[in-house]
mmCIF file of C-alpha atoms and ligand atoms in Angstrom:
data_model
loop_
_atom_site.group_PDB
_atom_site.id
_atom_site.type_symbol
_atom_site.label_atom_id
_atom_site.label_comp_id
_atom_site.label_asym_id
_atom_site.label_seq_id
_atom_site.Cartn_x
_atom_site.Cartn_y
_atom_site.Cartn_z
ATOM 1 C CA MET A 30 14.913 14.879 5.296
ATOM 2 C CA ILE A 31 15.626 11.185 5.379
ATOM 3 C CA GLU A 32 12.466 9.141 5.836
ATOM 4 C CA GLN A 33 12.747 6.142 8.098
ATOM 5 C CA THR A 34 11.649 2.845 6.714
ATOM 6 C CA THR A 35 8.537 1.766 8.592
ATOM 7 C CA THR A 36 7.876 -1.791 9.742
ATOM 8 C CA LEU A 37 5.061 -1.891 7.217
ATOM 9 C CA GLN A 38 7.428 -1.062 4.362
ATOM 10 C CA LYS A 39 9.958 -3.561 5.594
ATOM 11 C CA ILE A 40 7.430 -6.410 5.656
ATOM 12 C CA GLU A 41 5.933 -5.394 2.312
ATOM 13 C CA LYS A 42 9.385 -5.587 0.800
ATOM 14 C CA GLU A 43 9.881 -9.082 2.190
ATOM 15 C CA LEU A 44 6.575 -10.197 0.689
ATOM 16 C CA LEU A 45 7.316 -8.828 -2.775
ATOM 17 C CA PRO A 46 9.347 -11.746 -4.188
ATOM 18 C CA TYR A 47 6.604 -14.130 -3.029
ATOM 19 C CA ASN A 48 3.792 -12.014 -4.436
ATOM 20 C CA ALA A 49 2.007 -12.466 -1.098
ATOM 21 C CA SER A 50 -0.365 -10.019 0.550
ATOM 22 C CA LEU A 51 -0.334 -8.666 4.070
ATOM 23 C CA ILE A 52 -3.243 -8.617 6.495
ATOM 24 C CA ALA A 53 -2.545 -6.321 9.432
ATOM 25 C CA VAL A 54 -4.073 -8.001 12.469
ATOM 26 C CA SER A 55 -5.387 -5.155 14.593
ATOM 27 C CA LYS A 56 -7.289 -7.107 17.267
ATOM 28 C CA THR A 57 -7.231 -5.421 20.706
ATOM 29 C CA LYS A 58 -5.506 -2.369 19.199
ATOM 30 C CA PRO A 59 -7.146 1.071 19.123
ATOM 31 C CA GLU A 60 -8.474 2.834 16.041
ATOM 32 C CA GLU A 61 -5.545 5.293 16.035
ATOM 33 C CA ASP A 62 -3.125 2.439 15.433
ATOM 34 C CA ILE A 63 -5.152 1.298 12.445
ATOM 35 C CA LEU A 64 -5.326 4.834 11.070
ATOM 36 C CA GLU A 65 -1.568 5.149 11.294
ATOM 37 C CA LEU A 66 -1.113 2.243 8.891
ATOM 38 C CA TYR A 67 -4.034 3.491 6.825
ATOM 39 C CA ARG A 68 -2.230 6.793 6.304
ATOM 40 C CA GLN A 69 0.782 4.832 5.096
ATOM 41 C CA GLY A 70 -1.499 3.373 2.448
ATOM 42 C CA HIS A 71 -2.435 0.051 4.006
ATOM 43 C CA ARG A 72 -6.021 -1.156 3.558
ATOM 44 C CA ALA A 73 -6.285 -4.817 4.629
ATOM 45 C CA PHE A 74 -6.963 -5.372 8.328
ATOM 46 C CA GLY A 75 -7.910 -8.484 10.267
ATOM 47 C CA GLU A 76 -9.988 -8.866 13.420
ATOM 48 C CA ASN A 77 -10.938 -11.996 15.303
ATOM 49 C CA ARG A 78 -13.997 -10.837 17.263
ATOM 50 C CA VAL A 79 -17.218 -9.763 15.620
ATOM 51 C CA GLN A 80 -18.132 -7.138 18.202
ATOM 52 C CA GLU A 81 -14.764 -5.445 17.950
ATOM 53 C CA LEU A 82 -14.832 -5.652 14.165
ATOM 54 C CA LEU A 83 -18.250 -3.972 14.041
ATOM 55 C CA SER A 84 -17.359 -1.095 16.312
ATOM 56 C CA LYS A 85 -14.153 -0.386 14.396
ATOM 57 C CA GLN A 86 -15.764 -0.730 10.986
ATOM 58 C CA GLU A 87 -18.413 1.780 11.960
ATOM 59 C CA ILE A 88 -15.996 4.619 12.621
ATOM 60 C CA LEU A 89 -13.023 3.870 10.374
ATOM 61 C CA PRO A 90 -12.711 4.725 6.644
ATOM 62 C CA GLU A 91 -15.056 2.871 4.317
ATOM 63 C CA ASP A 92 -12.390 1.618 1.963
ATOM 64 C CA ILE A 93 -10.729 -0.565 4.582
ATOM 65 C CA GLU A 94 -10.892 -4.236 3.600
ATOM 66 C CA TRP A 95 -11.939 -6.135 6.715
ATOM 67 C CA HIS A 96 -10.886 -9.747 7.153
ATOM 68 C CA LEU A 97 -12.503 -11.905 9.798
ATOM 69 C CA ILE A 98 -9.868 -14.304 11.100
ATOM 70 C CA GLY A 99 -11.464 -15.668 14.278
ATOM 71 C CA HIS A 100 -14.206 -18.176 14.962
ATOM 72 C CA LEU A 101 -17.561 -16.911 13.721
ATOM 73 C CA GLN A 102 -20.741 -17.944 15.497
ATOM 74 C CA ARG A 103 -23.655 -18.544 13.198
ATOM 75 C CA ASN A 104 -25.901 -16.044 14.963
ATOM 76 C CA LYS A 105 -23.376 -13.280 14.190
ATOM 77 C CA VAL A 106 -22.986 -13.932 10.479
ATOM 78 C CA LYS A 107 -25.686 -11.402 9.607
ATOM 79 C CA TYR A 108 -23.712 -8.541 11.138
ATOM 80 C CA VAL A 109 -20.558 -9.024 9.062
ATOM 81 C CA VAL A 110 -22.027 -10.057 5.713
ATOM 82 C CA PRO A 111 -22.935 -6.489 4.641
ATOM 83 C CA PHE A 112 -19.333 -5.300 4.555
ATOM 84 C CA VAL A 113 -16.754 -8.047 5.186
ATOM 85 C CA HIS A 114 -14.042 -8.456 2.543
ATOM 86 C CA LEU A 115 -12.977 -12.021 3.336
ATOM 87 C CA ILE A 116 -14.112 -14.492 5.990
ATOM 88 C CA GLN A 117 -10.941 -16.491 6.597
ATOM 89 C CA SER A 118 -12.273 -18.651 9.392
ATOM 90 C CA VAL A 119 -15.005 -20.794 7.863
ATOM 91 C CA ASP A 120 -14.711 -23.936 9.967
ATOM 92 C CA SER A 121 -17.905 -25.952 9.429
ATOM 93 C CA PRO A 122 -20.508 -26.775 6.759
ATOM 94 C CA ARG A 123 -23.241 -25.253 8.918
ATOM 95 C CA LEU A 124 -21.397 -21.954 9.098
ATOM 96 C CA LEU A 125 -20.901 -21.855 5.338
ATOM 97 C CA LYS A 126 -24.603 -22.542 4.853
ATOM 98 C CA GLU A 127 -25.545 -19.665 7.144
ATOM 99 C CA ILE A 128 -23.142 -17.296 5.361
ATOM 100 C CA ASN A 129 -24.740 -18.229 2.039
ATOM 101 C CA LYS A 130 -28.227 -17.618 3.430
ATOM 102 C CA ARG A 131 -27.369 -14.176 4.766
ATOM 103 C CA ALA A 132 -25.377 -13.300 1.664
ATOM 104 C CA ARG A 133 -28.378 -14.097 -0.517
ATOM 105 C CA LYS A 134 -30.528 -11.727 1.531
ATOM 106 C CA GLU A 135 -27.867 -9.064 1.206
ATOM 107 C CA GLU A 136 -27.376 -9.865 -2.504
ATOM 108 C CA ARG A 137 -23.660 -9.915 -1.975
ATOM 109 C CA ILE A 138 -21.230 -12.697 -2.869
ATOM 110 C CA ILE A 139 -19.025 -13.435 0.111
ATOM 111 C CA ASP A 140 -15.408 -14.474 -0.294
ATOM 112 C CA CYS A 141 -14.403 -17.202 2.152
ATOM 113 C CA LEU A 142 -11.413 -19.306 3.111
ATOM 114 C CA LEU A 143 -11.802 -22.750 4.625
ATOM 115 C CA GLN A 144 -9.877 -22.960 7.875
ATOM 116 C CA PHE A 145 -8.047 -26.246 8.430
ATOM 117 C CA LYS A 146 -6.649 -27.821 11.545
ATOM 118 C CA ILE A 147 -2.980 -28.284 10.788
ATOM 119 C CA ALA A 148 -1.435 -27.845 14.228
ATOM 120 C CA GLU A 149 -0.496 -30.794 16.354
ATOM 121 C CA GLU A 150 -1.750 -28.990 19.435
ATOM 122 C CA ASP A 151 -5.410 -29.461 20.089
ATOM 123 C CA THR A 152 -7.202 -26.611 18.381
ATOM 124 C CA LYS A 153 -10.921 -26.328 18.592
ATOM 125 C CA TYR A 154 -11.767 -24.927 15.209
ATOM 126 C CA GLY A 155 -11.096 -25.937 11.651
ATOM 127 C CA PHE A 156 -11.949 -28.556 9.058
ATOM 128 C CA ASP A 157 -10.254 -31.850 8.549
ATOM 129 C CA LEU A 158 -9.801 -32.784 4.904
ATOM 130 C CA ASP A 159 -12.479 -35.454 4.937
ATOM 131 C CA THR A 160 -15.213 -33.159 6.255
ATOM 132 C CA ALA A 161 -14.280 -30.458 3.769
ATOM 133 C CA GLN A 162 -14.390 -32.880 0.846
ATOM 134 C CA LYS A 163 -17.780 -34.223 1.866
ATOM 135 C CA MET A 164 -19.071 -30.685 2.042
ATOM 136 C CA LEU A 165 -17.661 -29.720 -1.354
ATOM 137 C CA GLU A 166 -19.275 -32.816 -2.893
ATOM 138 C CA SER A 167 -22.673 -32.234 -1.285
ATOM 139 C CA GLU A 168 -25.784 -31.039 -3.096
ATOM 140 C CA ALA A 169 -26.213 -28.369 -0.442
ATOM 141 C CA TYR A 170 -22.866 -26.845 -1.387
ATOM 142 C CA LYS A 171 -23.690 -26.863 -5.091
ATOM 143 C CA ASP A 172 -26.733 -24.728 -4.333
ATOM 144 C CA MET A 173 -24.730 -22.086 -2.501
ATOM 145 C CA GLY A 174 -24.710 -19.342 -5.087
ATOM 146 C CA TYR A 175 -23.545 -16.576 -2.798
ATOM 147 C CA ILE A 176 -20.291 -18.101 -1.589
ATOM 148 C CA ARG A 177 -16.957 -17.888 -3.333
ATOM 149 C CA ILE A 178 -14.287 -20.061 -1.731
ATOM 150 C CA ARG A 179 -10.959 -18.387 -2.402
ATOM 151 C CA GLY A 180 -8.656 -20.863 -0.674
ATOM 152 C CA VAL A 181 -7.545 -22.130 2.711
ATOM 153 C CA MET A 182 -6.314 -20.786 6.035
ATOM 154 C CA GLY A 183 -4.431 -22.374 8.892
ATOM 155 C CA MET A 184 -2.342 -21.778 11.983
ATOM 156 C CA ALA A 185 0.768 -23.699 12.912
ATOM 157 C CA THR A 186 1.497 -24.885 16.419
ATOM 158 C CA PHE A 187 2.905 -22.206 18.724
ATOM 159 C CA THR A 188 6.413 -23.632 19.106
ATOM 160 C CA ASP A 189 10.093 -22.892 18.498
ATOM 161 C CA ASP A 190 10.415 -26.099 16.511
ATOM 162 C CA GLU A 191 10.886 -24.867 12.935
ATOM 163 C CA VAL A 192 10.750 -28.354 11.498
ATOM 164 C CA GLN A 193 7.319 -28.883 12.968
ATOM 165 C CA ILE A 194 6.042 -25.493 11.821
ATOM 166 C CA ARG A 195 7.319 -26.165 8.308
ATOM 167 C CA ARG A 196 5.652 -29.571 8.270
ATOM 168 C CA GLU A 197 2.330 -28.060 9.314
ATOM 169 C CA PHE A 198 2.489 -25.388 6.621
ATOM 170 C CA GLN A 199 3.327 -28.084 4.075
ATOM 171 C CA ARG A 200 0.234 -29.922 5.242
ATOM 172 C CA LEU A 201 -1.903 -26.865 4.460
ATOM 173 C CA LYS A 202 -0.260 -26.426 1.065
ATOM 174 C CA ASN A 203 -1.006 -30.077 0.264
ATOM 175 C CA ILE A 204 -4.626 -29.653 1.313
ATOM 176 C CA PHE A 205 -4.856 -26.611 -0.937
ATOM 177 C CA GLN A 206 -3.406 -28.546 -3.877
ATOM 178 C CA GLU A 207 -5.732 -31.469 -3.384
ATOM 179 C CA LEU A 208 -8.843 -29.288 -3.201
ATOM 180 C CA LYS A 209 -7.652 -27.242 -6.167
ATOM 181 C CA THR A 210 -7.205 -30.350 -8.307
ATOM 182 C CA LYS A 211 -10.438 -32.014 -7.260
ATOM 183 C CA TYR A 212 -12.910 -29.178 -6.977
ATOM 184 C CA PHE A 213 -11.511 -25.896 -8.204
ATOM 185 C CA ALA A 214 -9.316 -26.808 -11.177
ATOM 186 C CA ASP A 215 -11.082 -24.328 -13.439
ATOM 187 C CA ARG A 216 -11.423 -21.580 -10.837
ATOM 188 C CA GLU A 217 -8.890 -18.787 -11.018
ATOM 189 C CA SER A 218 -10.354 -17.381 -7.807
ATOM 190 C CA PHE A 219 -9.328 -20.390 -5.714
ATOM 191 C CA ARG A 220 -5.739 -19.372 -5.083
ATOM 192 C CA GLU A 221 -5.145 -18.224 -1.513
ATOM 193 C CA ILE A 222 -3.135 -19.995 1.165
ATOM 194 C CA SER A 223 -3.412 -17.810 4.246
ATOM 195 C CA MET A 224 -0.659 -18.858 6.619
ATOM 196 C CA GLY A 225 2.050 -17.177 8.643
ATOM 197 C CA MET A 226 1.961 -14.827 11.646
ATOM 198 C CA SER A 227 4.580 -12.593 13.294
ATOM 199 C CA GLY A 228 6.659 -15.502 14.544
ATOM 200 C CA ASP A 229 6.524 -17.815 11.558
ATOM 201 C CA TYR A 230 5.663 -15.864 8.402
ATOM 202 C CA LYS A 231 9.086 -16.337 6.827
ATOM 203 C CA ILE A 232 8.705 -20.103 6.987
ATOM 204 C CA ALA A 233 5.136 -19.756 5.698
ATOM 205 C CA LEU A 234 6.326 -17.776 2.669
ATOM 206 C CA GLU A 235 8.936 -20.396 1.869
ATOM 207 C CA GLU A 236 6.204 -23.023 2.026
ATOM 208 C CA GLY A 237 3.869 -21.241 -0.371
ATOM 209 C CA SER A 238 1.835 -18.738 1.617
ATOM 210 C CA THR A 239 -0.025 -16.170 -0.487
ATOM 211 C CA MET A 240 -1.311 -14.171 2.479
ATOM 212 C CA VAL A 241 0.276 -13.538 5.866
ATOM 213 C CA ARG A 242 -1.600 -12.280 8.931
ATOM 214 C CA ILE A 243 0.646 -10.144 11.085
ATOM 215 C CA GLY A 244 -0.250 -8.375 14.321
ATOM 216 C CA THR A 245 2.517 -8.137 16.912
ATOM 217 C CA LEU A 246 5.271 -7.088 14.492
ATOM 218 C CA LEU A 247 3.184 -4.171 13.222
ATOM 219 C CA PHE A 248 1.373 -3.053 16.352
ATOM 220 C CA GLY A 249 3.493 -4.339 19.227
ATOM 221 C CA GLU A 250 2.655 -6.940 21.837
ATOM 222 C CA ARG A 251 -0.963 -7.329 22.861
ATOM 223 C CA GLU A 252 -1.975 -7.223 26.478
ATOM 224 C CA VAL A 253 -3.134 -10.555 27.726
ATOM 225 C CA HIS A 254 -6.154 -10.493 29.961
HETATM 226 C C1 PLP B 104 -3.789 -12.916 16.391
HETATM 227 C C2 PLP B 104 -3.787 -13.655 15.103
HETATM 228 C C3 PLP B 104 -2.779 -13.451 14.138
HETATM 229 C C4 PLP B 104 -1.610 -12.515 14.334
HETATM 230 O O1 PLP B 104 -0.751 -12.959 15.344
HETATM 231 P P1 PLP B 104 0.653 -12.222 15.642
HETATM 232 O O2 PLP B 104 1.461 -13.290 16.262
HETATM 233 O O3 PLP B 104 0.345 -11.101 16.575
HETATM 234 O O4 PLP B 104 1.218 -11.754 14.358
HETATM 235 C C5 PLP B 104 -2.873 -14.163 12.949
HETATM 236 N N1 PLP B 104 -3.888 -15.007 12.711
HETATM 237 C C6 PLP B 104 -4.869 -15.224 13.596
HETATM 238 C C7 PLP B 104 -5.964 -16.181 13.254
HETATM 239 C C8 PLP B 104 -4.866 -14.561 14.815
HETATM 240 O O5 PLP B 104 -5.836 -14.794 15.703
#
């Protein structure tokens, strides 16, 4: 029997030369869809809503690595801290502080990415470089023993303009480099640049992405409500 190459295998093969990892974005999709990829060996899944993440995590296999990729309200931090693999959407100093507080209670070090505003379109969430630098230089940050910042995350503008998308990804790469040099030079663990979605991950890889977040290509179009 000739096995068909799955979309998962096809994307994994594309990522190989870049040594980048794949987060399967399963938001709005049912558990069966997640299990299908799970059976093919995939373990890293991303959700953008806490409630949905919790209900899926409860019934799906324990060794799934859950990534939170959407805005996290501070009053919901306590629900994800016990199990989350990586919070990719840390977008304010106050949120980071709350994650550290809950992580200390849980005695669990939480891996985080700092989300940056790189798109030209007006996005609500994400750091600008100045705010992030002030935070990383603050005494409060130095006391956060339960946080490990692993890198940065960003989303490009939703557009067909490849030049613009490329420029925005370059912006994120530059932010990463600057933070790496200034604050994380001796930290092996600061190494992730999470950028690239179904429509733009090839550009993201060319611009230095280490982690792509792909939903539509793997699971099909989502229904818009
Ligand atoms: C939905 C989403 C994705 C995946 O988008 P697709 O275009 O379906 O691949 C990636 N990142 C974030 C933050 C998302 O919310």
